[in-house]
Coordinates of N, CA and C in Angstrom, one line a residue:
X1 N -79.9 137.7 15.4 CA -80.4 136.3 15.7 C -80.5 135.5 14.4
X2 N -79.7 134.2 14.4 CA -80.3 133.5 13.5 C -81.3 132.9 13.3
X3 N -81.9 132.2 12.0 CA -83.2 131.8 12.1 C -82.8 130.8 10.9
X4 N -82.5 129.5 10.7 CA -82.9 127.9 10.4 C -84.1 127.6 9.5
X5 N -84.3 127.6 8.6 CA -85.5 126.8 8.5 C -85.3 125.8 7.1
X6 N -85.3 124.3 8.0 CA -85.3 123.1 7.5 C -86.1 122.8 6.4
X7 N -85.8 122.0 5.9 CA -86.9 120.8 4.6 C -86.1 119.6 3.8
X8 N -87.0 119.2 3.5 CA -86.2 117.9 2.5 C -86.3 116.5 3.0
X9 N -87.4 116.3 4.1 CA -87.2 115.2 5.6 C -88.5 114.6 4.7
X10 N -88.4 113.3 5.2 CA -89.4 112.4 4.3 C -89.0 110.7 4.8
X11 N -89.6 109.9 4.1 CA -89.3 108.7 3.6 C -88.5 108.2 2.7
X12 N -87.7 107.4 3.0 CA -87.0 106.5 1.9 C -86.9 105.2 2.2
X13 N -86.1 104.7 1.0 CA -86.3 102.9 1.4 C -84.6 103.1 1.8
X14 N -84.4 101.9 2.2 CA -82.8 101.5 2.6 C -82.4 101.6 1.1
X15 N -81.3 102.4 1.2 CA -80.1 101.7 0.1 C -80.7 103.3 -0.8
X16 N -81.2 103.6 -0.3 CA -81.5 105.1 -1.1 C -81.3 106.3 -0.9
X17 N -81.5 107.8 -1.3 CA -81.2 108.7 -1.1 C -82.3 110.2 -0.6
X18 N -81.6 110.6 0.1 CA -82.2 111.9 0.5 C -81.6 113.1 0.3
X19 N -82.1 114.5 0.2 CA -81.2 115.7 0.2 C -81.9 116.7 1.6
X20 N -81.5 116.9 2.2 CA -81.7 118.1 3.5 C -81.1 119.3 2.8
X21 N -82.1 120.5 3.4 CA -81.8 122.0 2.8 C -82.3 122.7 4.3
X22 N -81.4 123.7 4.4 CA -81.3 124.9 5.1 C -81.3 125.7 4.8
X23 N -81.8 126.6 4.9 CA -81.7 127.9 4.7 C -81.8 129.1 5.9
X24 N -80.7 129.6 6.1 CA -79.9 130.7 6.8 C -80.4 131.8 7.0
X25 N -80.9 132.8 7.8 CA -81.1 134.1 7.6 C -80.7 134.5 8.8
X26 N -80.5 136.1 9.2 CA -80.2 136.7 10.1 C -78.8 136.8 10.5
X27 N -77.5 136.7 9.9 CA -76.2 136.8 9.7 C -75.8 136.4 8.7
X28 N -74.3 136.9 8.7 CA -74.2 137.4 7.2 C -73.3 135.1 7.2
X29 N -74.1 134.6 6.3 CA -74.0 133.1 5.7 C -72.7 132.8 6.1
X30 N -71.7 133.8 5.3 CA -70.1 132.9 5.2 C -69.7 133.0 5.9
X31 N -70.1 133.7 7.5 CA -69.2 133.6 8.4 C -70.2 132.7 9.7
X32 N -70.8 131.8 9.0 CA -71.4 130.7 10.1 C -71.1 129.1 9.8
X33 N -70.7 128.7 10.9 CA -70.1 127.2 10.9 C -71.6 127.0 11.2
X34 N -71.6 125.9 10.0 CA -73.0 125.3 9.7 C -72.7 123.7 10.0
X35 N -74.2 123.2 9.9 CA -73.9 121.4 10.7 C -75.2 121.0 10.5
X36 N -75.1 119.5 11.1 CA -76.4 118.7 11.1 C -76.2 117.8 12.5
X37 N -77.0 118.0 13.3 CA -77.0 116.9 14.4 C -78.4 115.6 14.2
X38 N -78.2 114.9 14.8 CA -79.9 114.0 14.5 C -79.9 113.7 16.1
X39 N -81.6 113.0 16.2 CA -82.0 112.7 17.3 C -83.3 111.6 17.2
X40 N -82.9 110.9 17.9 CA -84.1 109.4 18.2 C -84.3 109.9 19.6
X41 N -86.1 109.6 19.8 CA -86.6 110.0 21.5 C -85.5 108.6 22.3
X42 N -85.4 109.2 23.2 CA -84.4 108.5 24.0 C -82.8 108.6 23.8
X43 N -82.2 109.1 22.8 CA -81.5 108.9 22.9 C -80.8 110.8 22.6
X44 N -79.5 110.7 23.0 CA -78.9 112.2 23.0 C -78.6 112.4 21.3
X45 N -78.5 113.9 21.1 CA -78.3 114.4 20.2 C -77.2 113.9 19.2
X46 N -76.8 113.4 18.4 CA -75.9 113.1 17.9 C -75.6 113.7 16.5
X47 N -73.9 114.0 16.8 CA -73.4 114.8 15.5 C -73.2 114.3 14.2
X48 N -73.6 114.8 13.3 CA -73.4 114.3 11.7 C -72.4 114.8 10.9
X49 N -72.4 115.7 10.9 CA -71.4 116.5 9.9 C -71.2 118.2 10.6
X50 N -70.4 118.7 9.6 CA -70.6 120.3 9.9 C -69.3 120.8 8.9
X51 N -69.6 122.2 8.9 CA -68.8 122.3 7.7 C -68.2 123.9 8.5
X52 N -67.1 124.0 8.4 CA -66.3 125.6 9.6 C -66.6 126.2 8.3
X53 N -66.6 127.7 8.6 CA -66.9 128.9 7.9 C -65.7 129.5 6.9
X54 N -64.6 129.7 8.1 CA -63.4 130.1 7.6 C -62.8 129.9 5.9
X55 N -63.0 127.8 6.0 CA -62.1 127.2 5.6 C -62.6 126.2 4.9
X56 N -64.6 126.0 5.0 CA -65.1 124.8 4.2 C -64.5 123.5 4.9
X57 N -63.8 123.7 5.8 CA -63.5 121.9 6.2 C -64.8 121.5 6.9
X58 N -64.6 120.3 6.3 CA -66.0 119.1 6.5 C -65.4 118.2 7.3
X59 N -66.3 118.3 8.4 CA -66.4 117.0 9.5 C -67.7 116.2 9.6
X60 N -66.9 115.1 9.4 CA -68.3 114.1 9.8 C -68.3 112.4 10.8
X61 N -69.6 112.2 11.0 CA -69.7 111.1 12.5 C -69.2 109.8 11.4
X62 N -68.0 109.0 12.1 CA -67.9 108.0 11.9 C -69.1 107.3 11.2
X63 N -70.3 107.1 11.3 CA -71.4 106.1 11.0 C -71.8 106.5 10.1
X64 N -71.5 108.1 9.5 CA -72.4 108.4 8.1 C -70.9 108.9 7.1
X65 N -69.3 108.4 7.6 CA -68.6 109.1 6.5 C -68.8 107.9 5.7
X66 N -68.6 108.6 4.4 CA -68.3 107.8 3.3 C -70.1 107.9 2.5
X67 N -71.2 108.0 3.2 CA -72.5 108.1 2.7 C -72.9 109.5 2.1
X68 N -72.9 110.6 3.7 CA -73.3 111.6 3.7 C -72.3 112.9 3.0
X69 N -73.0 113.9 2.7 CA -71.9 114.9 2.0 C -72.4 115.8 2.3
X70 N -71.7 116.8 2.9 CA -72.6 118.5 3.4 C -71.4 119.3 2.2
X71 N -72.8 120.2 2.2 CA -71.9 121.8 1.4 C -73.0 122.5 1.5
X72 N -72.6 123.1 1.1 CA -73.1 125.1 1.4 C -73.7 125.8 -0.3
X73 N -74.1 126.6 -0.5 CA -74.6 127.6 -1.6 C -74.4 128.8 -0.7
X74 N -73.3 129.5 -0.8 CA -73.2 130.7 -0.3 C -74.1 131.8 -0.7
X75 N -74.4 131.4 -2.3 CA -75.6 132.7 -2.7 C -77.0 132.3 -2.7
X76 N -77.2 131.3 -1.8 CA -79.0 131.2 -1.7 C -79.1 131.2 0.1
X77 N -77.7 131.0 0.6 CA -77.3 131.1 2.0 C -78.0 129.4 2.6
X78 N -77.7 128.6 1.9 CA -78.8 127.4 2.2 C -77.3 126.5 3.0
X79 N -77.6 125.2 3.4 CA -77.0 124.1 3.6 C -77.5 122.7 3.5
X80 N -77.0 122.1 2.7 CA -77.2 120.8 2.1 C -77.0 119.4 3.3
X81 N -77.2 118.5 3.3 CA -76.7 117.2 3.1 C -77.7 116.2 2.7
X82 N -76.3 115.9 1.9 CA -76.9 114.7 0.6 C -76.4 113.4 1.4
X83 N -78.0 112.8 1.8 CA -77.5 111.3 2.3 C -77.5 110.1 1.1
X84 N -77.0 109.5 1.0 CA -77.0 108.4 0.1 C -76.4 107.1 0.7
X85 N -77.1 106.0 0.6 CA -77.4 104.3 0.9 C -77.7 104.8 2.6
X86 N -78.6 105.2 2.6 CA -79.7 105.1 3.8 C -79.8 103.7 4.4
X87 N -79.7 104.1 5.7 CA -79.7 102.8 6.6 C -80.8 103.4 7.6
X88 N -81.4 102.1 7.8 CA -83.1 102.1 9.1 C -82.5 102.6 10.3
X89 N -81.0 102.9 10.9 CA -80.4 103.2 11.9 C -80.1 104.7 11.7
X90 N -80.4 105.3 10.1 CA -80.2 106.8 9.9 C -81.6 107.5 10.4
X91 N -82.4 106.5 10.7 CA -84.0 107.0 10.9 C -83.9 108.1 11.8
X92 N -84.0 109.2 12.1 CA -84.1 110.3 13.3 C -84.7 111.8 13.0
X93 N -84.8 112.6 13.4 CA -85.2 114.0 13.0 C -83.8 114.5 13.5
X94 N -83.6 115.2 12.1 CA -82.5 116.0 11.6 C -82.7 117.4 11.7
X95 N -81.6 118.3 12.4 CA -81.5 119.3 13.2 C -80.0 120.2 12.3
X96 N -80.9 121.1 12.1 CA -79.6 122.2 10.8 C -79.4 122.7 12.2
X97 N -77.8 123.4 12.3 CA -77.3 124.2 13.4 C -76.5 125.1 12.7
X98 N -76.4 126.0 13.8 CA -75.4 127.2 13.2 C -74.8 127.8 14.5
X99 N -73.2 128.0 14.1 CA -72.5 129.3 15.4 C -71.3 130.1 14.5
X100 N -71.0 130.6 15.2 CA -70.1 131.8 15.0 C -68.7 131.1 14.6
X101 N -68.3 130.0 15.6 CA -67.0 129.5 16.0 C -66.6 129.0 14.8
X102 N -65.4 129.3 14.5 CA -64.3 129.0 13.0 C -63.6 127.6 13.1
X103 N -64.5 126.8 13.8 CA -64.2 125.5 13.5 C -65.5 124.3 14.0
X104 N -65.6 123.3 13.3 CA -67.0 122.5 13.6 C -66.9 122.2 15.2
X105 N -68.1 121.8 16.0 CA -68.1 120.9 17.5 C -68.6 119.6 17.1
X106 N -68.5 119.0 17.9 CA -69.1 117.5 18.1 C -70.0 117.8 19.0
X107 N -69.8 118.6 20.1 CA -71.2 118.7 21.2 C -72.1 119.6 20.7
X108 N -73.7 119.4 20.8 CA -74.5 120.3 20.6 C -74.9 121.5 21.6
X109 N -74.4 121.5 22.3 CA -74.4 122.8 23.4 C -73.3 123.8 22.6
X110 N -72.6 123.8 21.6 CA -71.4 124.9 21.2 C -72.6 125.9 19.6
X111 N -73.6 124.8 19.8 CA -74.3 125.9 19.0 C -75.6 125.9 19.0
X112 N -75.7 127.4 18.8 CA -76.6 128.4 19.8 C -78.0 128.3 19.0
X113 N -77.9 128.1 17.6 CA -79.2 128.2 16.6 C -78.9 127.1 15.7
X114 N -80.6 126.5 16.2 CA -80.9 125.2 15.4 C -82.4 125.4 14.9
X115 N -82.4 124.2 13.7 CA -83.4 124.4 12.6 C -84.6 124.2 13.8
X116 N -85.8 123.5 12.7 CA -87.1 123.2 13.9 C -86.9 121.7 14.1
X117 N -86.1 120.7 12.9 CA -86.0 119.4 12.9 C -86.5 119.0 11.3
X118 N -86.5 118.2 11.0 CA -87.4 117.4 10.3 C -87.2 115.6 10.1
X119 N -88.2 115.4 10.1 CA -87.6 113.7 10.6 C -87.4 113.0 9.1
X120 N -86.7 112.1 8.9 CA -85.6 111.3 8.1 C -86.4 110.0 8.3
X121 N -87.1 109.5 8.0 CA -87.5 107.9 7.8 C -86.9 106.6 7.3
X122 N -86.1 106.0 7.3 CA -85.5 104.7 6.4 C -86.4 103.6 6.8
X123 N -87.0 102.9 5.7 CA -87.2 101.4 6.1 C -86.5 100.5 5.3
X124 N -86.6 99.3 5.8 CA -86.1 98.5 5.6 C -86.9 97.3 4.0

């Protein structure tokens, strides 16, 4: 069983930066497609990034490419994303995920273990 556990969730101003950390235990790191989904009450889960195991390819949501950056520390078993120029529309609690599958999803039902959350604040 894997086990997630989030940090790095806070406040920022717009136009500024954040770092999210995961950290991994309960399977062996390099063979888990790791990710970030976010969530506002009301609204469904939406995908951010995710990075496949195999191969390090990085996928990310249209609305955060070009800002956001995921990567990995295979020897602390952690997962990153580095948000930079924060937008009040990034505001949400941020959700580490992890699966087995040798390539990223866009839907959050294809993976099985997720962090506890931590919420991401932007103001304006």
């Amino acid at each position: 069983q894997v086990q997630l556990v989030q940090s790095g969730g806070g406040l920022v101003q717009a136009g500024g930066s954040r770092r999210l950390s995961c950290v991994a235990s309960g399977h062996t790191f390099t063979r888990l497609t790791m990710g970030w989904f976010r969530q506002t009450p009301g609204k469904e889960r939406e995908f951010v990034a995710a990075m496949a195991w195999p191969n390090g390819r990085e996928d990310y949501a249209y609305s955060v490419k070009g800002r956001f950056t995921i990567s990995r520390d295979n020897m602390r078993a952690t997962l990153y994303l580095q948000m930079d120029n924060l937008k009040p529309e990034d505001t949400a609690v941020y959700y580490c995920v992890a699966s087995v599958d040798t390539f990223a999803d866009f839907a959050p039902t294809r993976y099985p273990w997720w962090g506890q959350g931590t919420q991401v604040t932007v103001s304006s």
